[in-house]
Amino acid sequence: SFSWTVPYGIQSQNVYLIVTIRDNNCPFPAERIVIYTIHVVNSTYAGGDKIICAGDSITLNSSGAGTTFTWYDIAGNIIPVDANFSCNPCQNPTIKPATTTTYILQSTGGGSCINTDTVTIHVVPGFSWTLNPGSVVQACTGNSIQLGIQPVETDVYSYSWQPTGYLNQSTISQPQAIFPTPGTYHYTVTITNTAGCAKTDSLSIITQQGVPDFSLRADTCMLSVPSQAIQLNVEYSCLITETPCT
């Protein structure tokens, strides 16, 4: 007897295995050649293990050969459809486990095979946060504005702001931004705690033309009498075409 393992990357195709058998008899050794035709079908894949925050839901993305995908709990019971499991049998259910849970996926219909795989969803503590200065912010061009996200629960967090343009740093909780031209700028920030729970929020900054750079003329000595107006002059370096902000 012998065994044969499907090489990595071979799927949905026929494999021909040639086996030569010799008995080494003396003085007349015998030989026989047997050809096996093996049809390799796609294996069932329940998807990689995931981490979600407590109270969140996730969609399982399974794949593989077969026409029927049935989900079971770790004890082998078919999972009923309810508010925490959107469909069964189905390939991609949306689930909302309360605690860390392992699911078993079984698919049938790929030839005569019945394939299984497992996936574990790790449920970790979540957190709340505040977004500063808010989800929609008014700003002036050329002025520095501080963006910020502040988690409520004490922990060590990592931050990622996208896109990174016009920010002095993109991996801190409170980056500074300076916008050179009027417009609307959109940012998303992802914050992750030490348990692996990741949350995303977004904000928009609406900028209008700020007061341009200007200079006063050189000091001038002038004589004036009470109630007489004095003309002061400011030299602008650019022309304001929109209502300026202060």
Coordinates of C-alpha atoms in Angstrom, one line a residue, residues 218-224 230:
A218 CA 7.4 101.8 7.4
D219 CA 6.9 103.9 10.4
T220 CA 5.9 107.5 9.5
C221 CA 5.8 110.5 11.8
M222 CA 2.6 112.4 11.3
L223 CA 1.1 115.5 13.0
S224 CA -2.5 115.4 13.8
I230 CA -5.3 109.6 9.7

